[in-house]
PDB file of C-alpha atoms in Angstrom:
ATOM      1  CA  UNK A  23     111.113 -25.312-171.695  1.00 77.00           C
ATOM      2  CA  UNK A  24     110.016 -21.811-170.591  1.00 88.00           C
ATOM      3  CA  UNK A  25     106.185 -21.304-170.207  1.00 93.00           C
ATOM      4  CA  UNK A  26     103.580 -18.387-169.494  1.00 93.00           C
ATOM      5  CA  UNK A  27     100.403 -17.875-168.867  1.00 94.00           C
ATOM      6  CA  UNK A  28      98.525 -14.649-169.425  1.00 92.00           C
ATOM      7  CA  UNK A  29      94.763 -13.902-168.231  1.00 89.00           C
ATOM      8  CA  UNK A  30      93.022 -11.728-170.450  1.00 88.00           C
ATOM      9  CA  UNK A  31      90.429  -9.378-168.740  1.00 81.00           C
ATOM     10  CA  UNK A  32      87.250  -9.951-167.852  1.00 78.00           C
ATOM     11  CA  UNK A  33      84.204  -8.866-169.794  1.00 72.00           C
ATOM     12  CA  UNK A  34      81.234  -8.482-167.361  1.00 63.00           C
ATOM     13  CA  UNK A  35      77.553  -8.192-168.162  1.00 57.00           C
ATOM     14  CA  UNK A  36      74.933  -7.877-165.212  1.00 54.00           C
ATOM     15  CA  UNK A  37      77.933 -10.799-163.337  1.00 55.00           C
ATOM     16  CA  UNK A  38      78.039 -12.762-166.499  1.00 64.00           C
ATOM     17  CA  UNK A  39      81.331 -12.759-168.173  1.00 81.00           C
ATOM     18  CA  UNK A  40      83.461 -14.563-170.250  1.00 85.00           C
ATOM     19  CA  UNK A  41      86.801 -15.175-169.746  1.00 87.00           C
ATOM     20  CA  UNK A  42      90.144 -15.766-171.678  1.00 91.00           C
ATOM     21  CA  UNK A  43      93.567 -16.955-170.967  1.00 95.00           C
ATOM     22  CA  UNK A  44      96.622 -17.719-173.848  1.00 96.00           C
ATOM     23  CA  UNK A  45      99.005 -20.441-172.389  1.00 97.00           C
ATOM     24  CA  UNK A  46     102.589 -19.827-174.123  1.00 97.00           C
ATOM     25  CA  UNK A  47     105.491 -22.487-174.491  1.00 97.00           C
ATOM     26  CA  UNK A  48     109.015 -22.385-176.033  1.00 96.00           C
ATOM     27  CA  UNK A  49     111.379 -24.658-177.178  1.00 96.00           C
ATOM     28  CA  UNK A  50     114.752 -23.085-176.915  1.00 94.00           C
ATOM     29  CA  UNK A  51     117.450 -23.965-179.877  1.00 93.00           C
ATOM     30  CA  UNK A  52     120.751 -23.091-177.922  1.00 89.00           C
ATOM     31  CA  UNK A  53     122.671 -23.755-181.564  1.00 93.00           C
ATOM     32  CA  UNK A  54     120.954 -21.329-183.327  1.00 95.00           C
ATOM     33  CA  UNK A  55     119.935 -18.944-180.520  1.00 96.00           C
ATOM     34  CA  UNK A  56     116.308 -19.071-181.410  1.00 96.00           C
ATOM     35  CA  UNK A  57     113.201 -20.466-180.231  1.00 96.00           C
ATOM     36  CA  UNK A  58     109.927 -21.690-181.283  1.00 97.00           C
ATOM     37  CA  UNK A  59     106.748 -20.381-179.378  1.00 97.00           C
ATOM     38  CA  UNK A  60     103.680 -22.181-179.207  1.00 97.00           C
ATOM     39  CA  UNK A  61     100.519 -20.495-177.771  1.00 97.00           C
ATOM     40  CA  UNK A  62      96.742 -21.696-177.248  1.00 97.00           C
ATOM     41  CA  UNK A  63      93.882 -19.654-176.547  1.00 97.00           C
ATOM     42  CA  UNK A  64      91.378 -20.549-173.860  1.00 96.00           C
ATOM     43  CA  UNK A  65      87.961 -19.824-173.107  1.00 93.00           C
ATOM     44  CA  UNK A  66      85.309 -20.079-170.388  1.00 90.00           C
ATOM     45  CA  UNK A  67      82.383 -18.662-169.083  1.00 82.00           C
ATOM     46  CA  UNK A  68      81.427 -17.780-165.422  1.00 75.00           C
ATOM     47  CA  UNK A  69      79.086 -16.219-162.945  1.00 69.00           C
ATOM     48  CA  UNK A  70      79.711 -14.341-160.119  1.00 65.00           C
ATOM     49  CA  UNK A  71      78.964 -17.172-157.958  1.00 66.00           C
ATOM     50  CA  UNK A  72      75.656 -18.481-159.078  1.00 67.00           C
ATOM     51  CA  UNK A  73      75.769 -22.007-160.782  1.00 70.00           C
ATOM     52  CA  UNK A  74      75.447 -21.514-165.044  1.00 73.00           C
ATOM     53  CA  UNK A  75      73.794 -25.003-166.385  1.00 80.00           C
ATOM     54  CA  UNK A  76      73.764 -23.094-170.465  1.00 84.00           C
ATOM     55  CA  UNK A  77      76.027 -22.817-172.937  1.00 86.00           C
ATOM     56  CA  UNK A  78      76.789 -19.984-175.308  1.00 87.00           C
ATOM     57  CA  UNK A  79      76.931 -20.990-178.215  1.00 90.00           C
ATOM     58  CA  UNK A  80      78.033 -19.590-181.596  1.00 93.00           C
ATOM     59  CA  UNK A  81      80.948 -18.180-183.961  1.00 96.00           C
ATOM     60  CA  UNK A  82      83.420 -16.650-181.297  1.00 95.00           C
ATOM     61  CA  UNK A  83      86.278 -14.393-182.806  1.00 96.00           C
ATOM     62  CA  UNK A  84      89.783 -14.143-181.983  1.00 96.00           C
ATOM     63  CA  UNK A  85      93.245 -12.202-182.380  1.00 97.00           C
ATOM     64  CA  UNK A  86      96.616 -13.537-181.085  1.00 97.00           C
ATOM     65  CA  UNK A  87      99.855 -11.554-181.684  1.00 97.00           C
ATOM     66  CA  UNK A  88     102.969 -13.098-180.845  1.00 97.00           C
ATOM     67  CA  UNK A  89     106.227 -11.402-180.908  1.00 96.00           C
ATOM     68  CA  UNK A  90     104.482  -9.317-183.765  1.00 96.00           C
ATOM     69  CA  UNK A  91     102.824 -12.003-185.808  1.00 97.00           C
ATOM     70  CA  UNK A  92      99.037 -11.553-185.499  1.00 97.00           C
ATOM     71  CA  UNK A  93      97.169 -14.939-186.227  1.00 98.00           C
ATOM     72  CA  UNK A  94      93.003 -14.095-186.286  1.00 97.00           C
ATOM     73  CA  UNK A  95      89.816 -16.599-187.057  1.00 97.00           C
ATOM     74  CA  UNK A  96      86.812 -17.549-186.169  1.00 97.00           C
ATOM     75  CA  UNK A  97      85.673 -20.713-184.260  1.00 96.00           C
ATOM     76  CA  UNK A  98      82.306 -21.894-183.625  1.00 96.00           C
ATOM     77  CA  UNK A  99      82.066 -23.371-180.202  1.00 94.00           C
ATOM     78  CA  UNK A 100      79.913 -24.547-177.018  1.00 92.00           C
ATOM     79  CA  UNK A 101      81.602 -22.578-173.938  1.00 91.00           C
ATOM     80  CA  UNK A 102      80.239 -23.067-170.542  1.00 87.00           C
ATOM     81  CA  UNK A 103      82.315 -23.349-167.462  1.00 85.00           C
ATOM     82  CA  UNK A 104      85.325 -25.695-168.746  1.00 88.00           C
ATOM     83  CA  UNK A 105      88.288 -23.905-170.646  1.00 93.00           C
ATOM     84  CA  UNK A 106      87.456 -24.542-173.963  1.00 95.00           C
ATOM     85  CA  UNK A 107      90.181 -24.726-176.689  1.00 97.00           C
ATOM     86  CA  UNK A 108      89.532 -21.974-179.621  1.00 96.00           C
ATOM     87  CA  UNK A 109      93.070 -21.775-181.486  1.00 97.00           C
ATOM     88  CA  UNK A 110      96.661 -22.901-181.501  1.00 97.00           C
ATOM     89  CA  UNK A 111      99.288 -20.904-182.889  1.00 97.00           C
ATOM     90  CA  UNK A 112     103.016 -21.324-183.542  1.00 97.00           C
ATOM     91  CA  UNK A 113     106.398 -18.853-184.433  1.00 97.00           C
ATOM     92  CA  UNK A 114     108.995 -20.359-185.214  1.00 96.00           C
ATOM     93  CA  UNK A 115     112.626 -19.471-185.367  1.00 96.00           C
ATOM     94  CA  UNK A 116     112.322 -16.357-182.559  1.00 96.00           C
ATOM     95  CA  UNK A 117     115.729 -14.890-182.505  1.00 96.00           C
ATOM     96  CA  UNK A 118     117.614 -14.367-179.436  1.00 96.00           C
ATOM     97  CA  UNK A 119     120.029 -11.689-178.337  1.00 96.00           C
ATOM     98  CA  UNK A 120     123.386 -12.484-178.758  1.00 94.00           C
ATOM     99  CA  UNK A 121     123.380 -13.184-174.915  1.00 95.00           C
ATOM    100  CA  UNK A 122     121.232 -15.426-175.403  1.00 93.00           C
ATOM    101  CA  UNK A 123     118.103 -13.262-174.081  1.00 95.00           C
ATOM    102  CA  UNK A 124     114.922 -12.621-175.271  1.00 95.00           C
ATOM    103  CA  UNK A 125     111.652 -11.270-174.074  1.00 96.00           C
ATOM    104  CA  UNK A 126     108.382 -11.507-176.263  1.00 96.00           C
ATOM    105  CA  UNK A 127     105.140  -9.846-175.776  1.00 97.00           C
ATOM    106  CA  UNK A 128     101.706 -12.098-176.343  1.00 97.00           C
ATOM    107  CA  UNK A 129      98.483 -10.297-176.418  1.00 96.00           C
ATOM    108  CA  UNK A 130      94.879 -11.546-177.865  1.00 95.00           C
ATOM    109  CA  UNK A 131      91.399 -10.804-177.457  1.00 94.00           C
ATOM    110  CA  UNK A 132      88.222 -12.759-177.699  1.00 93.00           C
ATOM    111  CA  UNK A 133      84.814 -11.358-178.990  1.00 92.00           C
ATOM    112  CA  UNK A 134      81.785 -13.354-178.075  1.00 90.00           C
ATOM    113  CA  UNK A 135      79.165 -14.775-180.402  1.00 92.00           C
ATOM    114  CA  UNK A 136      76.900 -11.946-182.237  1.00 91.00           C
ATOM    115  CA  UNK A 137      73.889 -14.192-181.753  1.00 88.00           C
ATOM    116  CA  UNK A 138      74.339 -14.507-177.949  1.00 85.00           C
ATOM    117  CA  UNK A 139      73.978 -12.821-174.431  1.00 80.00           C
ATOM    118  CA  UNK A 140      77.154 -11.722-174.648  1.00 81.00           C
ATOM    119  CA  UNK A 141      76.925 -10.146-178.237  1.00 84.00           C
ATOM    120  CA  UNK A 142      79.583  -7.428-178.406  1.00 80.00           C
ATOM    121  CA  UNK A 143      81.575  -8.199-175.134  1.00 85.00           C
ATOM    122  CA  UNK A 144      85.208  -8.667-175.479  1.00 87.00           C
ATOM    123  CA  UNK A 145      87.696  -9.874-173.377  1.00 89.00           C
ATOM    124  CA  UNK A 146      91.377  -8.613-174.057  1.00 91.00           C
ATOM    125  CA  UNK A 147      95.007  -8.767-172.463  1.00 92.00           C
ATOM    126  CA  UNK A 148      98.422  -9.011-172.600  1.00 95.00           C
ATOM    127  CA  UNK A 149     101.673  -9.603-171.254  1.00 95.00           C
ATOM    128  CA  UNK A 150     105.486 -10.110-171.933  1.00 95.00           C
ATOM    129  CA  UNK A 151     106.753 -14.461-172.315  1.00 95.00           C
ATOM    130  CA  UNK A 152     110.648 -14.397-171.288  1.00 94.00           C
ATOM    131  CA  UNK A 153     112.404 -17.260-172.985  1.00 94.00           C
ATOM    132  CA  UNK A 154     114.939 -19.324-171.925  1.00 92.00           C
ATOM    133  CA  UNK A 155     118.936 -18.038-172.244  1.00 88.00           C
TER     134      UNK A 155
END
């Protein structure tokens, strides 16, 4: 089962940020040459150094694109330090070169809450998910 993991950027206010991370997986069909991709989008706030005690809290907005499928929503949710799960998204049926290759790219972005400190900061990244031959 090949896996990635890409770290989407830093957004930085005054050593605050929030940051972002989309964990890929794929289940390889060797039959059928194809796969099936599963990726999550993570969240998490930090400081540069200093300990953070409160949440942000609030409707956070997010974009994944996955091998050219773009999957967007909304998710209201408490992030502090822990990664914080905001979506899951799956394509199925990825089709392989007929050497049994493929390469995908994976991007996504996260937008913080309107209503917070971190109103319009966004976080974005992305990065190419090789799959297994």
């Amino acid at each position: 089962m090949a896996t990635k993991t890409i770290t989407l950027g830093k957004s930085a206010s005054s050593g605050n940020y929030i940051q972002a991370k989309i964990e890929c997986n794929a289940t390889a069909d060797f039959d059928t040459n194809k796969s099936d991709v599963t990726c999550r989008l993570y969240i998490r706030k930090d400081n540069d150094g200093l300990t953070l005690t409160i949440p942000t809290s609030g409707t956070w907005t997010y974009s994944l694109n996955i091998n050219g499928k773009t999957f967007s929503g909304t998710v209201s949710k408490d992030v502090l330090l822990d990664w914080v799960l905001l979506a899951t998204v799956s394509v199925s049926d990825i089709a392989h070169n007929d050497d049994g290759t493929k390469s995908i790219s994976v991007s996504g972005y996260v937008t913080a809450p309107s209503t917070s400190n971190f109103a319009g900061q966004k976080t974005s990244g992305s990065g190419t998910f090789t799959l297994d031959t």
